[in-house]
Amino acid sequence: MTWLCIMEQWQVLNSRSSRHVRTSQTPQTIHHWVRALAMKAFFAPALAVLGQWTHLSSAQSYPFTAEQERNANRTLSVGYVVYHGYTILDVFGPVQFLSALSWPFNITLSIIAKETGPVHSRPPVHHGPNGSEMDMSKMIDAQIIATHTFETAPPLDVIIVTGGVGDLTLMEKKDRSIEDFIASRFDKIEYILSVCSGSGFLARAGILDGRRATATKSVWSHITRGGKNVTWVPSARWVQDGKIWTSSGVTAGMDMMVAFLRHIYGDPVVNNSVNNAEYAPHVDPSWDPFSIVHKVPGANTSIPMQSLVGPLTEYPESSP
């Protein structure tokens, strides 16, 4: 319902009043119509959302875990680590789901970088595998505003590290500020996630030692050089090892985020939010045809190259 609709209703009412309503009654009648329609236009979206929430909150029989109950009744502090040359969807894909869930739950988001202010998605100048200079200055630049530095970041429950071509520049400059931040916060946080090549930072920070992890398959050999005694899983959409979650390339970060949010909040509200976004996530963490596409050593070549996943049901009988 919009103000245009209200005006149309007013015109209909006005035409009716000239035929059926006494002149003395018309202003009052119009006033009530316009007020009622305006109230409906203003409150309808909120009432629709409230109706959904009431419907979801009535799922008393859902077996929430103690961890999910605790997370639902506290404020979750999330920090997203970015740098110049980050991959756009590595950040904004997962943030979409975080944002949607910040209405029913209490979630805060800090964007963390080496310096506050605009952080560019356009990759800085760097050198390719053959040593030649790579100038990507013609690429579209989507900027995100860093709210905190590594020194000023607040206490965090969750850290998410993006991937992006910019990691090559940081490695060339021997800039370990992200790795140092991860290492300094790891024992204090409850969860850490990486998207795409972001797991390279986790590996170089030393927190993947003795653990399982995955990464983007397009530059698999580049990422998996880091870390000691890391079990790199070649065919995986995402991998969870304790409080560490790592995903494959770009869009896999969205699937991992859906799985992570279902893990910490339960299925009902999360699935409803995903369905509202009309997104069909892959729910099998071992589904990874791109490990075959990119010829990753050790990839499971028996998996199907195509998979169609339908919308999530609101109350599945069991979680993956």
Coordinates of C-alpha atoms in Angstrom, one line a residue:
M1 CA 0.0 0.0 0.0
T2 CA 1.5 3.4 -1.0
W3 CA 0.4 7.0 -0.9
L4 CA -0.6 6.6 -4.6
C5 CA -3.0 3.9 -3.6
I6 CA -4.3 6.1 -0.8
M7 CA -5.0 8.9 -3.3
E8 CA -6.7 6.4 -5.6
Q9 CA -8.9 5.3 -2.8
W10 CA -9.6 8.9 -1.9
Q11 CA -10.8 9.5 -5.5
V12 CA -13.0 6.5 -5.4
L13 CA -14.4 7.6 -2.0
N14 CA -14.9 11.2 -3.3
S15 CA -16.9 9.9 -6.3
R16 CA -19.0 7.7 -4.1
S17 CA -19.7 10.5 -1.7
S18 CA -21.1 12.7 -4.4
R19 CA -23.7 10.1 -5.2
H20 CA -24.4 8.4 -1.8
V21 CA -23.2 10.5 1.1
R22 CA -24.6 13.8 2.3
T23 CA -22.2 16.7 1.9
S24 CA -22.0 17.3 5.7
Q25 CA -20.7 13.7 6.1
T26 CA -18.1 13.7 3.3
P27 CA -15.1 15.4 5.1
Q28 CA -15.4 13.2 8.2
T29 CA -15.7 10.1 6.1
I30 CA -12.8 11.0 3.9
H31 CA -10.7 11.7 7.1
H32 CA -11.4 8.2 8.5
W33 CA -10.6 6.6 5.1
V34 CA -7.3 8.4 4.7
R35 CA -6.3 7.8 8.3
A36 CA -7.1 4.1 8.1
L37 CA -5.3 3.7 4.8
A38 CA -2.3 5.6 6.0
M39 CA -2.1 3.5 9.1
K40 CA -2.2 0.4 7.0
A41 CA 0.4 1.7 4.7
F42 CA 2.7 2.6 7.6
F43 CA 2.3 -0.6 9.7
A44 CA 1.7 -3.3 7.1
P45 CA 5.3 -4.2 6.5
A46 CA 6.0 -4.3 10.3
L47 CA 2.9 -6.3 10.9
A48 CA 3.9 -8.8 8.2
V49 CA 7.3 -9.2 9.7
L50 CA 5.8 -9.5 13.2
G51 CA 3.4 -12.1 12.0
Q52 CA 6.3 -14.2 10.6
W53 CA 8.2 -13.8 13.8
T54 CA 5.2 -14.8 15.9
H55 CA 4.8 -17.9 13.6
L56 CA 8.4 -18.8 14.0
S57 CA 8.6 -18.2 17.7
S58 CA 5.7 -20.6 18.1
A59 CA 8.0 -23.5 17.2
Q60 CA 8.3 -24.6 20.8
S61 CA 9.1 -28.2 19.9
Y62 CA 12.3 -27.4 18.1
P63 CA 15.2 -29.0 20.0
F64 CA 17.4 -25.9 20.5
T65 CA 20.8 -26.7 22.0
A66 CA 22.2 -25.0 25.1
E67 CA 24.7 -23.1 22.8
Q68 CA 21.8 -21.9 20.6
E69 CA 19.8 -20.8 23.6
R70 CA 22.7 -18.9 25.0
N71 CA 23.4 -17.1 21.7
A72 CA 19.8 -16.2 21.3
N73 CA 19.8 -14.4 24.6
R74 CA 23.0 -12.4 24.3
T75 CA 24.6 -9.8 22.0
L76 CA 27.0 -11.4 19.5
S77 CA 29.9 -9.2 18.6
V78 CA 31.1 -9.9 15.1
G79 CA 34.3 -8.4 13.5
Y80 CA 34.8 -8.6 9.7
V81 CA 38.5 -8.3 8.7
V82 CA 39.0 -6.6 5.3
Y83 CA 41.8 -5.1 3.3
H84 CA 42.3 -3.3 0.0
G85 CA 41.6 -5.8 -2.8
Y86 CA 39.0 -7.8 -0.9
T87 CA 36.5 -9.9 -2.9
I88 CA 33.1 -8.1 -2.8
L89 CA 30.8 -11.2 -2.4
D90 CA 33.2 -12.6 0.2
V91 CA 32.0 -9.8 2.5
F92 CA 28.5 -8.7 1.4
G93 CA 27.1 -12.2 0.8
P94 CA 27.6 -13.4 4.4
V95 CA 26.8 -9.9 5.8
Q96 CA 23.4 -10.1 4.1
F97 CA 22.5 -13.0 6.3
L98 CA 24.1 -11.5 9.4
S99 CA 22.1 -8.3 8.8
A100 CA 18.8 -10.2 8.4
L101 CA 19.4 -12.1 11.6
S102 CA 20.3 -8.9 13.5
W103 CA 16.5 -8.2 13.7
P104 CA 15.4 -11.2 15.7
F105 CA 18.8 -11.5 17.5
N106 CA 21.2 -9.0 18.9
I107 CA 24.3 -8.8 16.6
T108 CA 26.8 -6.1 16.3
L109 CA 29.2 -5.7 13.4
S110 CA 32.6 -4.1 13.3
I111 CA 34.5 -3.7 10.0
I112 CA 38.2 -4.0 10.9
A113 CA 41.2 -3.1 8.8
K114 CA 44.7 -1.7 9.2
E115 CA 43.3 1.9 9.1
T116 CA 39.7 3.2 9.5
G117 CA 37.9 4.7 6.5
P118 CA 37.2 3.5 3.0
V119 CA 38.6 0.1 2.1
H120 CA 38.7 -0.6 -1.7
S121 CA 37.7 -3.8 -3.4
R122 CA 39.8 -2.8 -6.4
P123 CA 43.1 -4.8 -6.0
P124 CA 46.3 -2.8 -5.5
V125 CA 49.2 -3.2 -7.9
H126 CA 50.8 -6.5 -7.4
H127 CA 52.9 -9.1 -9.3
G128 CA 51.5 -12.2 -11.0
P129 CA 53.0 -15.8 -10.8
N130 CA 55.5 -15.0 -13.6
G131 CA 56.7 -11.8 -11.8
S132 CA 54.9 -9.4 -14.1
E133 CA 53.2 -6.3 -12.6
M134 CA 49.4 -6.6 -12.4
D135 CA 47.6 -3.3 -12.7
M136 CA 43.9 -3.7 -12.0
S137 CA 43.0 -0.1 -11.7
K138 CA 40.3 -0.3 -14.4
M139 CA 38.2 -2.7 -12.2
I140 CA 35.0 -1.5 -10.5
D141 CA 35.7 -0.4 -7.0
A142 CA 33.2 -1.1 -4.2
Q143 CA 34.2 0.5 -1.0
I144 CA 33.4 -0.5 2.5
I145 CA 34.1 1.7 5.6
A146 CA 36.4 0.3 8.2
T147 CA 35.0 1.2 11.6
H148 CA 38.0 -0.1 13.7
T149 CA 41.7 -0.8 13.3
F150 CA 43.4 -3.9 14.6
E151 CA 44.4 -1.9 17.7
T152 CA 40.9 -0.4 18.4
A153 CA 38.7 -3.3 17.6
P154 CA 36.3 -4.1 20.5
P155 CA 36.0 -7.4 22.3
L156 CA 34.7 -9.9 19.7
D157 CA 32.9 -13.2 19.8
V158 CA 33.3 -13.9 16.1
I159 CA 36.0 -13.0 13.6
I160 CA 35.4 -13.4 9.8
V161 CA 38.3 -13.0 7.4
T162 CA 37.6 -12.2 3.8
G163 CA 39.5 -13.4 0.7
G164 CA 40.7 -11.3 -2.2
V165 CA 43.5 -10.6 -4.6
G166 CA 44.8 -8.0 -2.2
D167 CA 46.4 -10.7 -0.1
L168 CA 49.1 -11.0 -2.7
T169 CA 50.1 -7.3 -2.1
L170 CA 50.2 -7.9 1.6
M171 CA 52.4 -10.9 1.2
E172 CA 54.7 -9.0 -1.2
K173 CA 55.1 -6.3 1.4
K174 CA 55.5 -8.8 4.2
D175 CA 52.6 -7.2 6.0
R176 CA 51.5 -9.6 8.8
S177 CA 49.1 -7.2 10.5
I178 CA 46.1 -9.5 9.8
E179 CA 47.9 -12.6 10.9
D180 CA 49.1 -10.9 14.1
F181 CA 45.6 -9.7 14.8
I182 CA 44.2 -13.2 14.3
A183 CA 46.8 -14.8 16.5
S184 CA 46.3 -12.2 19.3
R185 CA 42.5 -12.7 19.4
F186 CA 42.2 -16.4 18.7
D187 CA 42.1 -17.6 22.4
K188 CA 39.6 -14.9 23.3
I189 CA 37.0 -15.5 20.6
E190 CA 34.4 -18.2 20.3
Y191 CA 34.3 -18.7 16.5
I192 CA 36.5 -17.7 13.6
L193 CA 35.5 -18.0 9.9
S194 CA 37.3 -17.4 6.7
V195 CA 36.0 -17.1 3.1
C196 CA 37.8 -18.1 0.0
S197 CA 41.5 -17.3 0.2
G198 CA 41.0 -15.9 3.7
S199 CA 42.0 -19.3 5.2
G200 CA 45.6 -18.4 4.0
F201 CA 45.7 -15.7 6.8
L202 CA 44.5 -18.3 9.3
A203 CA 47.2 -20.7 8.2
R204 CA 50.0 -18.1 8.3
A205 CA 48.7 -17.0 11.8
G206 CA 49.4 -20.6 13.0
I207 CA 45.8 -21.4 14.1
L208 CA 45.3 -24.1 11.6
D209 CA 48.2 -26.2 12.7
G210 CA 47.0 -29.8 13.4
R211 CA 43.5 -28.9 12.0
R212 CA 41.4 -29.5 8.9
A213 CA 40.6 -26.6 6.6
T214 CA 39.7 -25.7 3.0
A215 CA 40.1 -22.8 0.7
T216 CA 39.2 -21.5 -2.7
K217 CA 40.1 -24.0 -5.4
S218 CA 41.1 -21.5 -8.1
V219 CA 44.4 -20.7 -6.3
W220 CA 44.6 -23.8 -4.2
S221 CA 48.4 -24.3 -4.4
H222 CA 49.0 -20.7 -3.4
I223 CA 46.8 -20.9 -0.3
T224 CA 47.9 -24.3 0.9
R225 CA 51.5 -23.4 1.1
G226 CA 50.9 -21.7 4.4
G227 CA 50.7 -23.3 7.9
K228 CA 52.3 -26.3 9.4
N229 CA 50.7 -29.7 9.6
V230 CA 47.4 -28.5 8.1
T231 CA 45.1 -31.1 6.7
W232 CA 43.8 -29.3 3.6
V233 CA 40.6 -30.8 2.4
P234 CA 40.5 -30.7 -1.4
S235 CA 36.8 -31.4 -1.9
A236 CA 34.8 -29.3 0.5
R237 CA 32.3 -26.5 0.2
W238 CA 33.3 -25.6 3.8
V239 CA 35.0 -27.3 6.7
Q240 CA 34.3 -27.0 10.4
D241 CA 37.0 -28.0 12.9
G242 CA 36.0 -26.9 16.4
K243 CA 35.5 -23.2 16.5
I244 CA 37.2 -22.7 13.1
W245 CA 35.1 -22.6 9.9
T246 CA 36.8 -22.2 6.5
S247 CA 35.0 -22.1 3.1
S248 CA 35.9 -22.6 -0.5
G249 CA 35.7 -19.8 -3.0
V250 CA 33.4 -16.7 -2.9
T251 CA 29.8 -18.0 -3.0
A252 CA 30.8 -20.9 -0.7
G253 CA 31.1 -18.3 2.0
M254 CA 27.4 -17.7 1.8
D255 CA 26.7 -21.5 2.2
M256 CA 29.1 -21.6 5.1
M257 CA 27.5 -18.6 6.8
V258 CA 24.0 -20.2 6.5
A259 CA 25.4 -23.4 8.1
F260 CA 27.2 -21.4 10.8
L261 CA 24.1 -19.4 11.7
R262 CA 22.0 -22.5 11.9
H263 CA 24.6 -24.0 14.1
I264 CA 24.6 -21.1 16.6
Y265 CA 20.9 -20.1 16.4
G266 CA 19.0 -23.2 15.2
D267 CA 17.1 -23.8 12.0
P268 CA 13.7 -22.1 12.3
V269 CA 14.5 -18.4 12.2
V270 CA 17.6 -18.8 10.0
N271 CA 15.9 -20.9 7.4
N272 CA 13.0 -18.5 7.3
S273 CA 15.5 -15.6 6.7
V274 CA 17.2 -17.6 3.9
N275 CA 13.9 -18.3 2.2
N276 CA 13.0 -14.6 2.4
A277 CA 16.2 -13.9 0.5
E278 CA 15.1 -16.6 -2.0
Y279 CA 18.6 -18.2 -1.7
A280 CA 19.0 -21.9 -2.1
P281 CA 22.2 -22.8 -0.2
H282 CA 24.1 -26.0 -0.6
V283 CA 23.8 -27.8 2.7
D284 CA 26.3 -30.6 2.0
P285 CA 29.8 -29.4 3.1
S286 CA 31.4 -32.1 0.9
W287 CA 29.7 -30.9 -2.3
D288 CA 32.5 -29.4 -4.4
P289 CA 32.5 -29.8 -8.1
F290 CA 34.9 -26.9 -8.4
S291 CA 37.7 -29.0 -7.0
I292 CA 37.3 -31.0 -10.2
V293 CA 37.0 -27.9 -12.4
H294 CA 40.2 -26.5 -11.0
K295 CA 42.0 -29.9 -11.0
V296 CA 42.8 -29.8 -7.4
P297 CA 45.1 -32.7 -6.4
G298 CA 43.2 -35.3 -4.4
A299 CA 39.8 -34.0 -5.4
N300 CA 36.9 -36.5 -5.2
T301 CA 36.1 -36.9 -8.9
S302 CA 33.1 -39.2 -8.3
I303 CA 30.8 -36.4 -7.1
P304 CA 28.2 -35.0 -9.5
M305 CA 29.2 -31.9 -11.4
Q306 CA 25.7 -30.4 -11.0
S307 CA 23.5 -30.2 -8.0
L308 CA 20.1 -28.5 -7.5
V309 CA 19.1 -27.6 -3.9
G310 CA 15.6 -26.4 -3.2
P311 CA 14.5 -23.9 -0.6
L312 CA 15.0 -24.9 3.0
T313 CA 12.0 -26.0 4.9
E314 CA 11.2 -24.0 8.0
Y315 CA 11.4 -26.9 10.4
P316 CA 13.4 -29.7 9.0
E317 CA 13.3 -33.0 10.9
S318 CA 17.1 -33.0 11.2
S319 CA 19.9 -30.6 10.5
P320 CA 22.8 -31.5 8.2

